[in-house]
């Protein structure tokens, strides 16, 4: 657009529209960055929770294995470990 063919009013409006456009672009970029950061935080928290749950299950399985090795009854292992009898049967050698 040739600036010299515009009236003063048109020139001001054009410059204003360019600045508004740049403001909108900046807001979009900022929103994307905030969304990405929030997504990363949510993903990390979900990963921590899943990791803790996996660790708890591994601990329950190890407890059950130790109890199986000691010859403790399946019903007792179920009650103490919190695992189902099916899960305990899968652990048995």
Short mmCIF file of N, CA, C and O in Angstrom, two decimals:
data_model
loop_
_atom_site.label_atom_id
_atom_site.label_comp_id
_atom_site.label_asym_id
_atom_site.label_seq_id
_atom_site.Cartn_x
_atom_site.Cartn_y
_atom_site.Cartn_z
N UNK A 1 0.85 -1.17 0.00
CA UNK A 1 0.00 0.00 0.00
C UNK A 1 0.89 1.23 0.00
O UNK A 1 1.80 1.35 0.82
N UNK A 2 0.63 2.15 -0.90
CA UNK A 2 1.43 3.37 -0.97
C UNK A 2 0.88 4.37 0.02
O UNK A 2 -0.26 4.80 -0.07
N UNK A 3 1.71 4.73 0.96
CA UNK A 3 1.32 5.60 2.06
C UNK A 3 0.99 7.01 1.59
O UNK A 3 0.18 7.69 2.18
N UNK A 4 1.62 7.49 0.50
CA UNK A 4 1.45 8.88 0.09
C UNK A 4 0.10 9.15 -0.56
O UNK A 4 -0.27 10.29 -0.74
N UNK A 5 -0.67 8.14 -0.92
CA UNK A 5 -1.99 8.34 -1.51
C UNK A 5 -3.10 8.35 -0.46
O UNK A 5 -4.26 8.54 -0.80
N UNK A 6 -2.75 8.14 0.78
CA UNK A 6 -3.73 8.11 1.85
C UNK A 6 -3.89 9.48 2.48
O UNK A 6 -2.93 10.25 2.58
N UNK A 7 -5.09 9.76 2.94
CA UNK A 7 -5.30 11.00 3.70
C UNK A 7 -4.69 10.79 5.08
O UNK A 7 -4.36 9.65 5.48
N UNK A 8 -4.54 11.86 5.80
CA UNK A 8 -4.01 11.75 7.16
C UNK A 8 -4.87 10.82 8.01
O UNK A 8 -4.34 10.01 8.77
N UNK A 9 -6.17 10.94 7.89
CA UNK A 9 -7.09 10.10 8.65
C UNK A 9 -6.93 8.63 8.26
O UNK A 9 -6.88 7.74 9.10
N UNK A 10 -6.84 8.34 6.96
CA UNK A 10 -6.67 6.98 6.48
C UNK A 10 -5.34 6.40 6.95
O UNK A 10 -5.26 5.23 7.32
N UNK A 11 -4.31 7.21 6.94
CA UNK A 11 -2.98 6.78 7.38
C UNK A 11 -3.02 6.40 8.87
O UNK A 11 -2.49 5.36 9.27
N UNK A 12 -3.68 7.23 9.69
CA UNK A 12 -3.80 6.93 11.12
C UNK A 12 -4.58 5.64 11.35
O UNK A 12 -4.21 4.81 12.17
N UNK A 13 -5.68 5.47 10.61
CA UNK A 13 -6.48 4.25 10.73
C UNK A 13 -5.68 3.02 10.30
O UNK A 13 -5.77 1.97 10.93
N UNK A 14 -4.92 3.15 9.25
CA UNK A 14 -4.09 2.04 8.76
C UNK A 14 -3.06 1.66 9.82
O UNK A 14 -2.92 0.48 10.17
N UNK A 15 -2.36 2.65 10.35
CA UNK A 15 -1.33 2.37 11.38
C UNK A 15 -1.98 1.75 12.62
O UNK A 15 -1.43 0.83 13.23
N UNK A 16 -3.17 2.26 12.98
CA UNK A 16 -3.88 1.71 14.13
C UNK A 16 -4.25 0.25 13.88
O UNK A 16 -4.10 -0.61 14.76
N UNK A 17 -4.72 -0.06 12.68
CA UNK A 17 -5.11 -1.44 12.37
C UNK A 17 -3.91 -2.38 12.38
O UNK A 17 -4.00 -3.52 12.80
N UNK A 18 -2.75 -1.88 11.91
CA UNK A 18 -1.53 -2.68 11.94
C UNK A 18 -1.14 -2.98 13.38
O UNK A 18 -0.79 -4.12 13.73
N UNK A 19 -1.20 -1.98 14.26
CA UNK A 19 -0.87 -2.18 15.67
C UNK A 19 -1.85 -3.15 16.33
O UNK A 19 -1.44 -4.03 17.11
N UNK A 20 -3.14 -3.03 16.02
CA UNK A 20 -4.13 -3.94 16.59
C UNK A 20 -3.88 -5.37 16.11
O UNK A 20 -4.00 -6.32 16.89
N UNK A 21 -3.52 -5.53 14.86
CA UNK A 21 -3.21 -6.85 14.31
C UNK A 21 -2.03 -7.47 15.04
O UNK A 21 -2.06 -8.64 15.42
N UNK A 22 -0.99 -6.65 15.26
CA UNK A 22 0.19 -7.16 15.97
C UNK A 22 -0.15 -7.51 17.41
O UNK A 22 0.37 -8.49 17.95
N UNK A 23 -1.05 -6.74 18.05
CA UNK A 23 -1.49 -7.07 19.41
C UNK A 23 -2.20 -8.42 19.44
O UNK A 23 -1.96 -9.23 20.33
N UNK A 24 -3.06 -8.65 18.47
CA UNK A 24 -3.78 -9.92 18.40
C UNK A 24 -2.80 -11.07 18.17
O UNK A 24 -2.91 -12.12 18.82
N UNK A 25 -1.85 -10.88 17.28
CA UNK A 25 -0.84 -11.93 17.04
C UNK A 25 -0.08 -12.23 18.32
O UNK A 25 0.15 -13.40 18.65
N UNK A 26 0.31 -11.18 19.04
CA UNK A 26 1.04 -11.37 20.30
C UNK A 26 0.20 -12.12 21.32
O UNK A 26 0.70 -13.00 22.03
N UNK A 27 -1.09 -11.79 21.40
CA UNK A 27 -1.99 -12.47 22.34
C UNK A 27 -2.13 -13.95 21.99
O UNK A 27 -2.15 -14.81 22.87
N UNK A 28 -2.21 -14.24 20.70
CA UNK A 28 -2.33 -15.64 20.26
C UNK A 28 -1.07 -16.42 20.62
O UNK A 28 -1.14 -17.54 21.14
N UNK A 29 0.07 -15.84 20.36
CA UNK A 29 1.34 -16.51 20.68
C UNK A 29 1.45 -16.75 22.18
O UNK A 29 1.82 -17.85 22.62
N UNK A 30 1.08 -15.75 22.96
CA UNK A 30 1.14 -15.88 24.42
C UNK A 30 0.19 -16.97 24.91
O UNK A 30 0.55 -17.79 25.75
N UNK A 31 -1.02 -17.00 24.35
CA UNK A 31 -1.99 -18.02 24.74
C UNK A 31 -1.49 -19.41 24.41
O UNK A 31 -1.66 -20.36 25.19
N UNK A 32 -0.88 -19.56 23.24
CA UNK A 32 -0.33 -20.88 22.86
C UNK A 32 0.76 -21.32 23.83
O UNK A 32 0.79 -22.46 24.26
N UNK A 33 1.66 -20.38 24.15
CA UNK A 33 2.75 -20.72 25.07
C UNK A 33 2.21 -21.11 26.43
O UNK A 33 2.66 -22.07 27.04
N UNK A 34 1.20 -20.35 26.92
CA UNK A 34 0.60 -20.68 28.21
C UNK A 34 -0.07 -22.05 28.15
O UNK A 34 0.02 -22.84 29.09
N UNK A 35 -0.75 -22.34 27.04
CA UNK A 35 -1.41 -23.63 26.88
C UNK A 35 -0.42 -24.78 26.85
O UNK A 35 -0.65 -25.83 27.43
N UNK A 36 0.69 -24.57 26.17
CA UNK A 36 1.73 -25.60 26.10
C UNK A 36 2.31 -25.85 27.49
O UNK A 36 2.47 -27.00 27.91
N UNK A 37 2.60 -24.77 28.22
CA UNK A 37 3.15 -24.93 29.57
C UNK A 37 2.16 -25.65 30.48
O UNK A 37 2.54 -26.54 31.24
N UNK A 38 0.88 -25.29 30.38
CA UNK A 38 -0.13 -25.95 31.20
C UNK A 38 -0.25 -27.42 30.83
O UNK A 38 -0.35 -28.28 31.71
N UNK A 39 -0.18 -27.72 29.54
CA UNK A 39 -0.25 -29.11 29.09
C UNK A 39 0.93 -29.92 29.61
O UNK A 39 0.77 -31.08 30.01
N UNK A 40 2.10 -29.32 29.61
CA UNK A 40 3.30 -30.01 30.12
C UNK A 40 3.14 -30.29 31.61
O UNK A 40 3.43 -31.40 32.08
N UNK A 41 2.66 -29.29 32.36
CA UNK A 41 2.47 -29.48 33.80
C UNK A 41 1.46 -30.59 34.09
O UNK A 41 1.67 -31.43 34.95
N UNK A 42 0.35 -30.60 33.34
CA UNK A 42 -0.67 -31.63 33.53
C UNK A 42 -0.08 -33.00 33.20
O UNK A 42 -0.30 -33.98 33.92
N UNK A 43 0.66 -33.08 32.10
CA UNK A 43 1.28 -34.34 31.71
C UNK A 43 2.28 -34.85 32.74
O UNK A 43 2.33 -36.05 33.04
N UNK A 44 3.06 -33.93 33.30
CA UNK A 44 4.05 -34.34 34.30
C UNK A 44 3.34 -34.84 35.56
O UNK A 44 3.76 -35.84 36.16
N UNK A 45 2.28 -34.16 35.98
CA UNK A 45 1.53 -34.59 37.16
C UNK A 45 0.90 -35.95 36.93
O UNK A 45 0.95 -36.83 37.79
N UNK A 46 0.34 -36.15 35.75
CA UNK A 46 -0.25 -37.44 35.41
C UNK A 46 0.83 -38.53 35.45
O UNK A 46 0.60 -39.63 35.95
N UNK A 47 2.01 -38.22 34.91
CA UNK A 47 3.12 -39.18 34.93
C UNK A 47 3.56 -39.53 36.35
O UNK A 47 3.84 -40.69 36.65
N UNK A 48 3.60 -38.51 37.22
CA UNK A 48 3.98 -38.77 38.63
C UNK A 48 2.96 -39.70 39.29
O UNK A 48 3.33 -40.65 39.99
N UNK A 49 1.68 -39.42 39.06
CA UNK A 49 0.63 -40.24 39.67
C UNK A 49 0.72 -41.67 39.15
O UNK A 49 0.65 -42.63 39.93
N UNK A 50 0.88 -41.84 37.84
CA UNK A 50 0.99 -43.18 37.27
C UNK A 50 2.22 -43.90 37.81
O UNK A 50 2.16 -45.09 38.12
N UNK A 51 3.32 -43.18 37.95
CA UNK A 51 4.54 -43.78 38.49
C UNK A 51 4.35 -44.24 39.93
O UNK A 51 4.80 -45.33 40.31
N UNK A 52 3.69 -43.41 40.73
CA UNK A 52 3.42 -43.80 42.12
C UNK A 52 2.52 -45.03 42.18
O UNK A 52 2.77 -45.95 42.97
N UNK A 53 1.50 -45.05 41.34
CA UNK A 53 0.60 -46.20 41.32
C UNK A 53 1.33 -47.47 40.90
O UNK A 53 1.12 -48.54 41.47
N UNK A 54 2.20 -47.36 39.90
CA UNK A 54 2.98 -48.52 39.46
C UNK A 54 3.91 -48.99 40.57
O UNK A 54 4.08 -50.20 40.79
N UNK A 55 4.50 -48.05 41.28
CA UNK A 55 5.38 -48.41 42.39
C UNK A 55 4.64 -49.12 43.51
O UNK A 55 5.14 -50.10 44.08
N UNK A 56 3.43 -48.64 43.80
CA UNK A 56 2.62 -49.29 44.83
C UNK A 56 2.25 -50.72 44.43
O UNK A 56 2.28 -51.63 45.25
N UNK A 57 1.89 -50.89 43.16
CA UNK A 57 1.56 -52.24 42.68
C UNK A 57 2.77 -53.16 42.74
O UNK A 57 2.65 -54.32 43.13
N UNK A 58 3.93 -52.65 42.38
CA UNK A 58 5.15 -53.46 42.43
C UNK A 58 5.44 -53.87 43.88
O UNK A 58 5.84 -55.02 44.15
N UNK A 59 5.20 -52.96 44.81
CA UNK A 59 5.43 -53.25 46.22
C UNK A 59 4.44 -54.32 46.70
O UNK A 59 4.83 -55.25 47.43
N UNK A 60 3.19 -54.23 46.27
CA UNK A 60 2.19 -55.24 46.65
C UNK A 60 2.57 -56.60 46.09
O UNK A 60 2.45 -57.62 46.78
N UNK A 61 3.03 -56.61 44.85
CA UNK A 61 3.43 -57.89 44.24
C UNK A 61 4.61 -58.50 44.98
O UNK A 61 4.65 -59.72 45.21
N UNK A 62 5.58 -57.67 45.34
CA UNK A 62 6.75 -58.18 46.06
C UNK A 62 6.35 -58.72 47.42
O UNK A 62 6.84 -59.78 47.84
N UNK A 63 5.45 -58.03 48.10
CA UNK A 63 4.96 -58.50 49.39
C UNK A 63 4.28 -59.87 49.22
O UNK A 63 4.55 -60.81 49.97
N UNK A 64 3.45 -59.97 48.18
CA UNK A 64 2.76 -61.24 47.92
C UNK A 64 3.76 -62.35 47.61
O UNK A 64 3.62 -63.48 48.09
N UNK A 65 4.77 -62.03 46.79
CA UNK A 65 5.80 -63.04 46.48
C UNK A 65 6.51 -63.51 47.74
O UNK A 65 6.76 -64.72 47.91
N UNK A 66 6.84 -62.60 48.62
CA UNK A 66 7.51 -62.96 49.87
C UNK A 66 6.61 -63.85 50.73
O UNK A 66 7.07 -64.83 51.34
N UNK A 67 5.32 -63.52 50.75
CA UNK A 67 4.39 -64.31 51.54
C UNK A 67 4.18 -65.69 50.93
O UNK A 67 4.06 -66.69 51.66
N UNK A 68 4.15 -65.75 49.60
CA UNK A 68 4.04 -67.05 48.92
C UNK A 68 5.25 -67.91 49.28
O UNK A 68 5.12 -69.10 49.59
N UNK A 69 6.43 -67.31 49.25
CA UNK A 69 7.66 -68.04 49.58
C UNK A 69 7.64 -68.56 51.01
O UNK A 69 8.26 -69.60 51.31
N UNK A 70 6.93 -67.86 51.89
CA UNK A 70 6.84 -68.30 53.29
C UNK A 70 5.72 -69.33 53.50
O UNK A 70 5.52 -69.81 54.61
N UNK A 71 4.98 -69.63 52.43
CA UNK A 71 3.93 -70.64 52.53
C UNK A 71 2.64 -70.13 53.17
O UNK A 71 1.85 -70.93 53.68
N UNK A 72 2.41 -68.85 53.15
CA UNK A 72 1.21 -68.27 53.77
C UNK A 72 0.01 -68.52 52.85
O UNK A 72 0.12 -68.48 51.63
N UNK A 73 -1.14 -68.75 53.44
CA UNK A 73 -2.37 -69.07 52.70
C UNK A 73 -2.76 -67.90 51.79
O UNK A 73 -2.59 -66.74 52.13
N UNK A 74 -3.30 -68.26 50.61
CA UNK A 74 -3.71 -67.27 49.60
C UNK A 74 -4.70 -66.27 50.19
O UNK A 74 -4.61 -65.07 49.94
N UNK A 75 -5.66 -66.74 50.99
CA UNK A 75 -6.67 -65.85 51.59
C UNK A 75 -6.02 -64.77 52.45
O UNK A 75 -6.43 -63.61 52.44
N UNK A 76 -4.98 -65.16 53.17
CA UNK A 76 -4.26 -64.21 54.01
C UNK A 76 -3.48 -63.22 53.15
O UNK A 76 -3.48 -62.02 53.42
N UNK A 77 -2.86 -63.72 52.09
CA UNK A 77 -2.10 -62.84 51.18
C UNK A 77 -3.04 -61.83 50.53
O UNK A 77 -2.69 -60.64 50.41
N UNK A 78 -4.23 -62.27 50.14
CA UNK A 78 -5.22 -61.36 49.55
C UNK A 78 -5.54 -60.25 50.54
O UNK A 78 -5.55 -59.06 50.20
N UNK A 79 -5.83 -60.63 51.77
CA UNK A 79 -6.21 -59.68 52.81
C UNK A 79 -5.07 -58.70 53.12
O UNK A 79 -5.30 -57.50 53.24
N UNK A 80 -3.87 -59.19 53.22
CA UNK A 80 -2.73 -58.35 53.61
C UNK A 80 -2.22 -57.50 52.44
O UNK A 80 -1.92 -56.32 52.62
N UNK A 81 -2.12 -58.07 51.26
CA UNK A 81 -1.52 -57.36 50.12
C UNK A 81 -2.48 -56.43 49.39
O UNK A 81 -2.05 -55.46 48.77
N UNK A 82 -3.76 -56.76 49.43
CA UNK A 82 -4.72 -55.98 48.67
C UNK A 82 -4.85 -56.43 47.22
O UNK A 82 -5.63 -55.87 46.46
N UNK A 83 -4.09 -57.46 46.84
CA UNK A 83 -4.20 -58.02 45.49
C UNK A 83 -5.34 -59.02 45.46
O UNK A 83 -5.72 -59.58 46.48
N UNK A 84 -5.87 -59.25 44.27
CA UNK A 84 -6.92 -60.26 44.12
C UNK A 84 -6.28 -61.65 44.13
O UNK A 84 -5.07 -61.79 43.90
N UNK A 85 -7.10 -62.66 44.36
CA UNK A 85 -6.56 -64.02 44.36
C UNK A 85 -6.04 -64.39 42.96
O UNK A 85 -5.04 -65.11 42.85
N UNK A 86 -6.69 -63.86 41.90
CA UNK A 86 -6.21 -64.12 40.54
C UNK A 86 -4.81 -63.52 40.33
O UNK A 86 -3.94 -64.16 39.72
N UNK A 87 -4.62 -62.31 40.82
CA UNK A 87 -3.30 -61.68 40.69
C UNK A 87 -2.23 -62.46 41.43
O UNK A 87 -1.11 -62.63 40.95
N UNK A 88 -2.59 -62.95 42.59
CA UNK A 88 -1.63 -63.73 43.39
C UNK A 88 -1.32 -65.06 42.71
O UNK A 88 -0.16 -65.48 42.66
N UNK A 89 -2.34 -65.71 42.14
CA UNK A 89 -2.12 -66.98 41.46
C UNK A 89 -1.17 -66.79 40.26
O UNK A 89 -0.37 -67.69 39.97
N UNK A 90 -1.27 -65.63 39.59
CA UNK A 90 -0.36 -65.37 38.46
C UNK A 90 1.08 -65.20 38.92
O UNK A 90 2.02 -65.45 38.14
N UNK A 91 1.29 -64.81 40.17
CA UNK A 91 2.65 -64.61 40.70
C UNK A 91 3.31 -65.92 41.11
O UNK A 91 4.54 -65.99 41.16
N UNK A 92 2.51 -66.90 41.41
CA UNK A 92 3.07 -68.16 41.91
C UNK A 92 3.92 -68.82 40.84
O UNK A 92 3.58 -68.84 39.67
N UNK A 93 5.06 -69.41 41.30
CA UNK A 93 5.95 -70.09 40.37
C UNK A 93 5.36 -71.38 39.85
O UNK A 93 4.51 -71.97 40.35
#
